[in-house]
PDB file of C-alpha atoms in Angstrom:
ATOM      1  CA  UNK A   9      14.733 -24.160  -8.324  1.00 39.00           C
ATOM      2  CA  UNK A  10      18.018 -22.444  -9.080  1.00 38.00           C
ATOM      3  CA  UNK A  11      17.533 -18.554 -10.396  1.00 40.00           C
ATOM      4  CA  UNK A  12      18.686 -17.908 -13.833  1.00 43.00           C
ATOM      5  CA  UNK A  13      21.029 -15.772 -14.379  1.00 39.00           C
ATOM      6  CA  UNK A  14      19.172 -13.303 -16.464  1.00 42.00           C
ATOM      7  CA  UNK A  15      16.907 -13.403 -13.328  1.00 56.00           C
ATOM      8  CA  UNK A  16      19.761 -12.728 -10.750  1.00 61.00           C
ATOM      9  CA  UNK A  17      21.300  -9.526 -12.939  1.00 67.00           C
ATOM     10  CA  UNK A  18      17.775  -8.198 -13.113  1.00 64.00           C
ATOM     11  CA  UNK A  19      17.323  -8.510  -9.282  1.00 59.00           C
ATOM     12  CA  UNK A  20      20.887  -7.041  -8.737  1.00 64.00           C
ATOM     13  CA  UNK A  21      19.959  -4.407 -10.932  1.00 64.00           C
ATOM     14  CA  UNK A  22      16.917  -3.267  -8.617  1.00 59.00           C
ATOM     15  CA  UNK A  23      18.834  -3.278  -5.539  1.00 61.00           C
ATOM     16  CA  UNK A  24      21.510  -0.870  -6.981  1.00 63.00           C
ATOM     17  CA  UNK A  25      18.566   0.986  -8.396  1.00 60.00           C
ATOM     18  CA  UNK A  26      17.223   1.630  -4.945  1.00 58.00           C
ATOM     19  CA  UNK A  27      19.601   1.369  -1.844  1.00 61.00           C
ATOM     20  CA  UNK A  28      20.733   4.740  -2.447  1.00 60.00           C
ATOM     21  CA  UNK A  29      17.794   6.557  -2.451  1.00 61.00           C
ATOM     22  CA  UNK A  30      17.110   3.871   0.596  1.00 63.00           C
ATOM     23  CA  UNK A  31      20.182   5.370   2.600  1.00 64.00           C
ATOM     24  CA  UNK A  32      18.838   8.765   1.704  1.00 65.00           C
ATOM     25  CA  UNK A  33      15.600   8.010   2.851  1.00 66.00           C
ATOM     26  CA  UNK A  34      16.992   7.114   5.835  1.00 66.00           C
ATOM     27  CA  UNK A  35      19.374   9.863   6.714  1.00 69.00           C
ATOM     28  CA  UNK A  36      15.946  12.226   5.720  1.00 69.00           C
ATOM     29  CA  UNK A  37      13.665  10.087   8.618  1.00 69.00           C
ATOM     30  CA  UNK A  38      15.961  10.908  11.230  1.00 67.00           C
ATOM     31  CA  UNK A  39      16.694  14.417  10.622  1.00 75.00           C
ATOM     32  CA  UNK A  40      12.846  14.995  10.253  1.00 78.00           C
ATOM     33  CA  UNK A  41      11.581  12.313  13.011  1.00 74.00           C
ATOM     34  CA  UNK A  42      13.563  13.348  15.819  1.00 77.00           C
ATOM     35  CA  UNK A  43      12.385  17.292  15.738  1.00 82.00           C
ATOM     36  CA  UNK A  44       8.592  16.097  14.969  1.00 83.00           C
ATOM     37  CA  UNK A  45       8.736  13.932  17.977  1.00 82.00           C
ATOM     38  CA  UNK A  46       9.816  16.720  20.294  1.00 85.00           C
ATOM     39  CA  UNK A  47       7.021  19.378  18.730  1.00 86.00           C
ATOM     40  CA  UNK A  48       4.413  16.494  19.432  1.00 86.00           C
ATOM     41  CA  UNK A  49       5.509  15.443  22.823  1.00 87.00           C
ATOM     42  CA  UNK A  50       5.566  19.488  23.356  1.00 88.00           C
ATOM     43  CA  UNK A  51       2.215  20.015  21.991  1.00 89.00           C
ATOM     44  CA  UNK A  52       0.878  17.271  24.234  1.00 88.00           C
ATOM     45  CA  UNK A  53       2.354  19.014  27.372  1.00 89.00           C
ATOM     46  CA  UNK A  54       0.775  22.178  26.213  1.00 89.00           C
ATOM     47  CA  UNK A  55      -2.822  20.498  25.870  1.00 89.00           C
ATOM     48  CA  UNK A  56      -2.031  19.346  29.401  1.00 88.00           C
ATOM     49  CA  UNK A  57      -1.151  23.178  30.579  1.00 87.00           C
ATOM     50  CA  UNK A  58      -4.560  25.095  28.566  1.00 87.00           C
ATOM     51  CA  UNK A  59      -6.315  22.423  29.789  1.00 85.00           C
ATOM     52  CA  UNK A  60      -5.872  23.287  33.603  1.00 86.00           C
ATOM     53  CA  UNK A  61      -6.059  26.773  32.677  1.00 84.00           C
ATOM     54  CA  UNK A  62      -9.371  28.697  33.410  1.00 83.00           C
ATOM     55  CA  UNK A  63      -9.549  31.515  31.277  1.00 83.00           C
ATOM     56  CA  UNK A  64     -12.275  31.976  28.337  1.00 85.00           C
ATOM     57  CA  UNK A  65      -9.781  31.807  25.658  1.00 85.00           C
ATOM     58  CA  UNK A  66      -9.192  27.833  26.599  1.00 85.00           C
ATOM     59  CA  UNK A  67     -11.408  26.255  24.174  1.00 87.00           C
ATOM     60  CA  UNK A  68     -10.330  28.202  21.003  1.00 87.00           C
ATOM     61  CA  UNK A  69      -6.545  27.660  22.048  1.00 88.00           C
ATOM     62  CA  UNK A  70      -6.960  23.917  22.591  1.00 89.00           C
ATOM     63  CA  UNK A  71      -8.512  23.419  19.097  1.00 88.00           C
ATOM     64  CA  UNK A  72      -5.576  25.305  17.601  1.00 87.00           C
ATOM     65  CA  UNK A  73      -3.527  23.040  19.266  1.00 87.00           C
ATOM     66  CA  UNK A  74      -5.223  20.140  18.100  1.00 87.00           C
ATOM     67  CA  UNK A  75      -5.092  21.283  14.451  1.00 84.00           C
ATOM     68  CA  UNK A  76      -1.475  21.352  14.993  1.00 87.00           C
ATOM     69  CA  UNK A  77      -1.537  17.841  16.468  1.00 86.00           C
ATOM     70  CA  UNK A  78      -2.947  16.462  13.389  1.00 83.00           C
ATOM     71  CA  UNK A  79      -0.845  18.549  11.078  1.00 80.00           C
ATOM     72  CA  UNK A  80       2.099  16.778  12.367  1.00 83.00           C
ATOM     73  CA  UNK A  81       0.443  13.255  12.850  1.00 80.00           C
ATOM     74  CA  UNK A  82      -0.070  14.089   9.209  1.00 69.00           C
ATOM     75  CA  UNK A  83       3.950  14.401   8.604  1.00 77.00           C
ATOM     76  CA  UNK A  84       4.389  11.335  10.531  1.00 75.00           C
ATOM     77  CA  UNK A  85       2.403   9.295   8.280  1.00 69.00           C
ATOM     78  CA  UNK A  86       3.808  10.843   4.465  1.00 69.00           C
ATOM     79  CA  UNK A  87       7.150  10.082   6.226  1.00 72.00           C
ATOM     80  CA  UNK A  88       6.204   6.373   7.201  1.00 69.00           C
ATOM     81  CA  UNK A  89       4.605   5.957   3.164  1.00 64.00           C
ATOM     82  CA  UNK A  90       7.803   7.886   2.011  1.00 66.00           C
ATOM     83  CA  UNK A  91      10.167   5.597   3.701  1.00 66.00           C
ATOM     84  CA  UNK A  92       8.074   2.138   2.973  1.00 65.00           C
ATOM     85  CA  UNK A  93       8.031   3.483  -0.471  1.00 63.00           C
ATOM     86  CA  UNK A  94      12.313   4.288  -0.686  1.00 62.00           C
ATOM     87  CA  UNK A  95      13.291   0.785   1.092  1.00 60.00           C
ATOM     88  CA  UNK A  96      11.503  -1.526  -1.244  1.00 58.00           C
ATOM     89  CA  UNK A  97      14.076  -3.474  -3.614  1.00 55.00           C
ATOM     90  CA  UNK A  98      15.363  -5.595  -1.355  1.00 66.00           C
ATOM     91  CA  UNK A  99      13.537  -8.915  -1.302  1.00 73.00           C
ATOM     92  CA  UNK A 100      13.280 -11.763   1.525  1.00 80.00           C
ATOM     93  CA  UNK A 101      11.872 -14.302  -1.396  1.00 86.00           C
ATOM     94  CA  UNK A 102      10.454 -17.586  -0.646  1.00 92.00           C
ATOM     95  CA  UNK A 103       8.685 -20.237  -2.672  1.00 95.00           C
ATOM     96  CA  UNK A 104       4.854 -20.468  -2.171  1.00 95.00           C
ATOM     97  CA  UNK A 105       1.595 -20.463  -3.479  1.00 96.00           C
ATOM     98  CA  UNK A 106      -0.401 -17.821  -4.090  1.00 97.00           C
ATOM     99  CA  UNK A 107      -3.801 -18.797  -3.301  1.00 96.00           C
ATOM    100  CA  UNK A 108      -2.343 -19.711   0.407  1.00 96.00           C
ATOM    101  CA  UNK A 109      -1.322 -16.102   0.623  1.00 95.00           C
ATOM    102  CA  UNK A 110      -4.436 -14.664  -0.211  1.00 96.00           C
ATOM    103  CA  UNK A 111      -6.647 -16.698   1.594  1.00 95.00           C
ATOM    104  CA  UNK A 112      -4.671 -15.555   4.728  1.00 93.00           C
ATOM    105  CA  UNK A 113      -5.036 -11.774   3.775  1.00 94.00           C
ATOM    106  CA  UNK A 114      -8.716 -12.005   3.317  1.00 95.00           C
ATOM    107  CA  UNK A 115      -9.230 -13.632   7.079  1.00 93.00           C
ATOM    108  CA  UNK A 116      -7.111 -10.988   8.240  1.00 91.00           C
ATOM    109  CA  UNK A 117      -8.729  -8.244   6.023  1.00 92.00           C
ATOM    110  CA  UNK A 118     -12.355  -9.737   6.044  1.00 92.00           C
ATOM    111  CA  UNK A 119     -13.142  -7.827   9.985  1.00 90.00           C
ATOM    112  CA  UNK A 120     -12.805  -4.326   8.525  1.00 91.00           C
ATOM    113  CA  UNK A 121     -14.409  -5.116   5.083  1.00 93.00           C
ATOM    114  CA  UNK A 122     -17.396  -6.454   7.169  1.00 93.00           C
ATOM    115  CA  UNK A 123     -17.139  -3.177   8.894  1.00 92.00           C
ATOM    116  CA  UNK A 124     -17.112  -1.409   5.397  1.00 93.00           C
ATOM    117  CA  UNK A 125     -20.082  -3.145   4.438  1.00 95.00           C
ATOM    118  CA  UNK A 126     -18.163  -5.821   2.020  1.00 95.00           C
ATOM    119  CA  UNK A 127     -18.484  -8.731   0.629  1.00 95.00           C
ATOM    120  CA  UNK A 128     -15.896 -10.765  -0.509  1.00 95.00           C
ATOM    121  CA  UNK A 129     -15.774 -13.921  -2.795  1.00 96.00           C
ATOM    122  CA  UNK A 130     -12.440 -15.656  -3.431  1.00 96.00           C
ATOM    123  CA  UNK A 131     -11.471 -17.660  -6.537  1.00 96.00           C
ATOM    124  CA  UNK A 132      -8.885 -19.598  -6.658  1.00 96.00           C
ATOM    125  CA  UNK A 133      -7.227 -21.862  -9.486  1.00 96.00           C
ATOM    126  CA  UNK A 134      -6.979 -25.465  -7.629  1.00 94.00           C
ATOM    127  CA  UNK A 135      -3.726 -26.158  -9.584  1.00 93.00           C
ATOM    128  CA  UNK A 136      -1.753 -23.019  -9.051  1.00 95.00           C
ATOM    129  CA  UNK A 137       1.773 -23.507  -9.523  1.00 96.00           C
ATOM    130  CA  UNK A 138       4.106 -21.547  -6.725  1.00 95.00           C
ATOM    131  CA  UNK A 139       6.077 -18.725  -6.949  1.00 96.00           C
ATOM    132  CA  UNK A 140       8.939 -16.918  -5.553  1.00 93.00           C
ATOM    133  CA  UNK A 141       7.963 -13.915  -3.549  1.00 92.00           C
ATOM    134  CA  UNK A 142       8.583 -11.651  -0.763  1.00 88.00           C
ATOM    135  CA  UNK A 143       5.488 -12.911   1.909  1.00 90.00           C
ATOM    136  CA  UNK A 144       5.508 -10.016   3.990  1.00 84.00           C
ATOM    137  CA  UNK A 145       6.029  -7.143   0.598  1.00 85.00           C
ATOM    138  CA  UNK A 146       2.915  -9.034  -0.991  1.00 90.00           C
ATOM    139  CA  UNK A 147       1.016  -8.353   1.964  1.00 90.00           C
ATOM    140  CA  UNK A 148       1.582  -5.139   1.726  1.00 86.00           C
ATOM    141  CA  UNK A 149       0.213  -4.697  -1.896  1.00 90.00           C
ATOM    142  CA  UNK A 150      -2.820  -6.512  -1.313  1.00 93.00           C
ATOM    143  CA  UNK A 151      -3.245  -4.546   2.249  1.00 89.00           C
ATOM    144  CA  UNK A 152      -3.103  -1.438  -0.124  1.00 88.00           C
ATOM    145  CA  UNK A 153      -5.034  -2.590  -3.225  1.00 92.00           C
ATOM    146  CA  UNK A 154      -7.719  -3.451  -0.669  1.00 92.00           C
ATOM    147  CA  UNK A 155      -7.959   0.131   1.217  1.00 88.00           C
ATOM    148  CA  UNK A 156      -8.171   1.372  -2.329  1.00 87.00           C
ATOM    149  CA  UNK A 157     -11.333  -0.661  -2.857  1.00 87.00           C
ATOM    150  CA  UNK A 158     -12.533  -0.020   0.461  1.00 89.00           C
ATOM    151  CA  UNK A 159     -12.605   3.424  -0.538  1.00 86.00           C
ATOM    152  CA  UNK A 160     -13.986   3.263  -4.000  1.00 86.00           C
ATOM    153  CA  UNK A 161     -17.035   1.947  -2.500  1.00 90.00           C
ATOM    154  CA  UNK A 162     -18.054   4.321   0.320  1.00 89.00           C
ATOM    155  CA  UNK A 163     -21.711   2.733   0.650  1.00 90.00           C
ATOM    156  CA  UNK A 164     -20.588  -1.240   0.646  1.00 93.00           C
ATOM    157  CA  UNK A 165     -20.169  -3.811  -2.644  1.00 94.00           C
ATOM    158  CA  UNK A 166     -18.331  -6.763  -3.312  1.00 95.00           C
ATOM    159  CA  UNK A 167     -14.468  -7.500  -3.903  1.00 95.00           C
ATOM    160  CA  UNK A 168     -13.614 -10.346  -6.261  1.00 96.00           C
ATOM    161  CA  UNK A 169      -9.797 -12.563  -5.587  1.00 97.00           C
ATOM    162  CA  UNK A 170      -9.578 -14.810  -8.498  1.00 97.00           C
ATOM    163  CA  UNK A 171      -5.780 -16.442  -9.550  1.00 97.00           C
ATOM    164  CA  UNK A 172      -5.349 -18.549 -12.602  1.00 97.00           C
ATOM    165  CA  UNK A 173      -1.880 -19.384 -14.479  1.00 96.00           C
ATOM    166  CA  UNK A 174      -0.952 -18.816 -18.051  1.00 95.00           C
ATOM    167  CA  UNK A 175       2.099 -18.758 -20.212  1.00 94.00           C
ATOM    168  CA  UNK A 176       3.998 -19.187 -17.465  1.00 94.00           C
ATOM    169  CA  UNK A 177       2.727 -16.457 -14.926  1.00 96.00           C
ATOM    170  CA  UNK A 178       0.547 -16.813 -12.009  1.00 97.00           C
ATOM    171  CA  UNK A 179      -2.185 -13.891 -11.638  1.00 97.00           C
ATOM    172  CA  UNK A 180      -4.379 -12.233  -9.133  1.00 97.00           C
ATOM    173  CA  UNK A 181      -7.454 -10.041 -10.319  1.00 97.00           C
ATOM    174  CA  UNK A 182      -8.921  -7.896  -7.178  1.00 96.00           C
ATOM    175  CA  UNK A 183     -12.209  -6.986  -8.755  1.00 95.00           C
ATOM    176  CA  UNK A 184     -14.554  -4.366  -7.455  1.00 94.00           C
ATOM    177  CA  UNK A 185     -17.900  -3.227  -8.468  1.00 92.00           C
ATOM    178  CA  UNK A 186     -16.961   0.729  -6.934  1.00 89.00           C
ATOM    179  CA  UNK A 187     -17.158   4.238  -8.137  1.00 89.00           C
ATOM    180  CA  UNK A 188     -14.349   3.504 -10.976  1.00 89.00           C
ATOM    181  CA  UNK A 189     -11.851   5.340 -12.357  1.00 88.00           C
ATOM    182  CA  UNK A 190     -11.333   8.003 -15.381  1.00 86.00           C
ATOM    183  CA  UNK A 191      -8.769   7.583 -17.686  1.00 88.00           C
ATOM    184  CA  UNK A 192      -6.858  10.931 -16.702  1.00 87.00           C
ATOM    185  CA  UNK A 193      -6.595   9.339 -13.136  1.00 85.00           C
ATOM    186  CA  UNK A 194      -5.368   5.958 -14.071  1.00 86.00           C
ATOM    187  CA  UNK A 195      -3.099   7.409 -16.369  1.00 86.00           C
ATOM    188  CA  UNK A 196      -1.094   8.663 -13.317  1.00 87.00           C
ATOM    189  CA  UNK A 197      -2.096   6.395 -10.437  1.00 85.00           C
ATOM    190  CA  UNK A 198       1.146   4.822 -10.134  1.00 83.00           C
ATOM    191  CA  UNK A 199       3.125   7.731 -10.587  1.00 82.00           C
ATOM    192  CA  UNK A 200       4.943   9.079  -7.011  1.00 73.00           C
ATOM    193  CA  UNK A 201       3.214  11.469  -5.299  1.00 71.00           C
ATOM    194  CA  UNK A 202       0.111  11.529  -7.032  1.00 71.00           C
ATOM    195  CA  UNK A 203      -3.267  11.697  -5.495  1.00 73.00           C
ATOM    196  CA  UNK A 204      -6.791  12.755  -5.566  1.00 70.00           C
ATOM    197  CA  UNK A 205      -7.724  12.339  -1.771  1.00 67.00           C
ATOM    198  CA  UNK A 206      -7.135  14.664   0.722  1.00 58.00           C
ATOM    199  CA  UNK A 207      -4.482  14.052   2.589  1.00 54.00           C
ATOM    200  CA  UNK A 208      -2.976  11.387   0.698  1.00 58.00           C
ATOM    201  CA  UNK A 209       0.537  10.930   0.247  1.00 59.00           C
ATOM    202  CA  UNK A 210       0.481   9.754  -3.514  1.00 68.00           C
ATOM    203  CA  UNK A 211       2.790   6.746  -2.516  1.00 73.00           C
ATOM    204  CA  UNK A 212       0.467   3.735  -1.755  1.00 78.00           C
ATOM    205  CA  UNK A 213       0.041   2.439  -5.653  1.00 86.00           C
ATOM    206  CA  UNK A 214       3.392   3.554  -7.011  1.00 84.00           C
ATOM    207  CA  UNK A 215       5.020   1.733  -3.901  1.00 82.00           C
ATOM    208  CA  UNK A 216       2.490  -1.786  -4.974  1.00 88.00           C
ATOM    209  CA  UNK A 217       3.827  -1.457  -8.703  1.00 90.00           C
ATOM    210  CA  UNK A 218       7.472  -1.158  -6.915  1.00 84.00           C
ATOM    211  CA  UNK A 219       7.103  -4.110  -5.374  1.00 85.00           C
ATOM    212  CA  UNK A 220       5.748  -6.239  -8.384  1.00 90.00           C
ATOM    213  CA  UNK A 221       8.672  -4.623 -10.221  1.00 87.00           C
ATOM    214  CA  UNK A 222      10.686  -5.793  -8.053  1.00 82.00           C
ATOM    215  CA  UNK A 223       9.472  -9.549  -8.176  1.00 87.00           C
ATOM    216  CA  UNK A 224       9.668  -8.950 -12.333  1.00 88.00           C
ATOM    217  CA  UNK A 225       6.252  -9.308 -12.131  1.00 93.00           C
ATOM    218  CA  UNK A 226       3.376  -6.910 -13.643  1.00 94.00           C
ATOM    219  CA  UNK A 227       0.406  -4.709 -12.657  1.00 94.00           C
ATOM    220  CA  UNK A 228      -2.488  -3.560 -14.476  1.00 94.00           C
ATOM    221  CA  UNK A 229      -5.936  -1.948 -14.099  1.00 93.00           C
ATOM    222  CA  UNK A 230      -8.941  -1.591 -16.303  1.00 93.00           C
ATOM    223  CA  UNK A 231     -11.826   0.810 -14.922  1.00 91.00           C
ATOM    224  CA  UNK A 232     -14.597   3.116 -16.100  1.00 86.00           C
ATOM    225  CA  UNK A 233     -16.344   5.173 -14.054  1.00 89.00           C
ATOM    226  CA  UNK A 234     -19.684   3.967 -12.536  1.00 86.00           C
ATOM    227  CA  UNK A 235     -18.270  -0.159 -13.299  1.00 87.00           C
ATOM    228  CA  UNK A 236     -16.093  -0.728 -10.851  1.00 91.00           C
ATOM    229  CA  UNK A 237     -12.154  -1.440 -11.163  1.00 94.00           C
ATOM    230  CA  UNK A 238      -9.880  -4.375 -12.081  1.00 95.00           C
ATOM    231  CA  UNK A 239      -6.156  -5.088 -11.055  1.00 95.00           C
ATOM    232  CA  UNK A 240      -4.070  -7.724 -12.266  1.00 97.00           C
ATOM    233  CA  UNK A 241      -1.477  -8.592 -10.905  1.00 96.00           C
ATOM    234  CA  UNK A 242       1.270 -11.359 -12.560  1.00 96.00           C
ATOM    235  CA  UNK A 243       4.552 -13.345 -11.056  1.00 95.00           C
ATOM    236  CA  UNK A 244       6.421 -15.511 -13.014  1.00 94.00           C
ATOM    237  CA  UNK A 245       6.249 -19.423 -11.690  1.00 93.00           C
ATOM    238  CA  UNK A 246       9.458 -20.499 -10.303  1.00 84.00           C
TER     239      UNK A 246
END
């Protein structure tokens, strides 16, 4: 089916919205990537060195090392999440259907929630109209939405996929019966940057509701404390 227009100034809009701070982004990686590689490929060669060393000192200077290590692997990844986050807006859209999509995700995904100690119990609406989306972007959201609920529920639960169609929209609830969340924290869970782990870089939900932007689609979550957490997530049927 042919785009509408309103659709195609809408999409055009995002993609001037973002491919500057995408260049930016870019420019940043490099000028941070290339010295980061060099201190870690150092740091390696200096485990290597304190390592054939024989002095009593050696253990205490190899764990400083190794905090140093991890302080840059650190960097590495709120780069990577930075830059994933700064390149979405442009879209590689394709017609399909959503319950195909998910079903794929979950065999991929179903190994480490089994690991996790997981269930998970799809539901899918037979007579799901398709959609236009980005295959691998979606992937991403529901890779993210799902190592949110992975960590929600540190001791093991269930995950609920269930699409249906309305008013012309096709939706996704991921459903989990975890921890939950208070209202001050979902207030700001999509907003860049934000976090309450430790060492989190903030950008894994604000980049999901970037990418559903981007598809003019919609994102929502409804969650108390102590009853688990609900997304929705919507795309308009092509």
């Amino acid at each position: 089916m042919k785009e509408s227009p309103l659709s195609t100034r809408e999409r055009e809009k995002f993609e001037a919205q973002y491919s500057e701070i995408a260049t930016l982004a870019g420019g940043l990686a490099h000028e941070i990537k290339n010295p980061l590689s060099t201190m870690s490929l150092n740091l390696e060669l200096l485990t290597e060195d304190l390592d054939s060393l024989d002095v009593p000192a050696k253990h205490r200077m190899l764990k400083k090392v190794e905090s140093v290590q991890q302080e840059c692997k650190h960097l590495q990844e709120i780069l990577d999440a930075f830059l994933q986050f700064a390149r979405v807006g442009k879209l590689a859209l394709s017609k399909a259907n959503l319950n195909d999509l998910v079903s794929d995700f979950i065999d991929f995904f179903r190994p480490q929630a089994r690991e996790a100690n997981i269930e998970i119990s799809p539901h899918f609406d037979a007579d799901l109209p398709t959609i236009q989306v980005d295959k691998s972007l979606l992937r991403q959201v529901l890779m993210n939405l799902a190592l949110n609920v992975v960590q929600a529920m540190p001791d093991g639960g269930l995950i609920e996929l269930q699409t249906y169609h309305k008013d012309g929209m096709v939706y996704l609830d991921m459903i989990d019966n975890g921890k939950g969340i208070d209202e001050n924290v979902k207030a700001r869970m999509f907003d860049a940057f934000f976090s309450t782990k430790s060492g989190g870089s903030g950008l894994g939900l604000p980049t999901v509701k970037k990418i559903i932007d981007t598809h003019q689609g919609t994102i929502e979550c409804e969650s108390e404390p102590g009853r688990g957490t609900r997304f929705t997530i919507a795309f308009p049927v092509c």
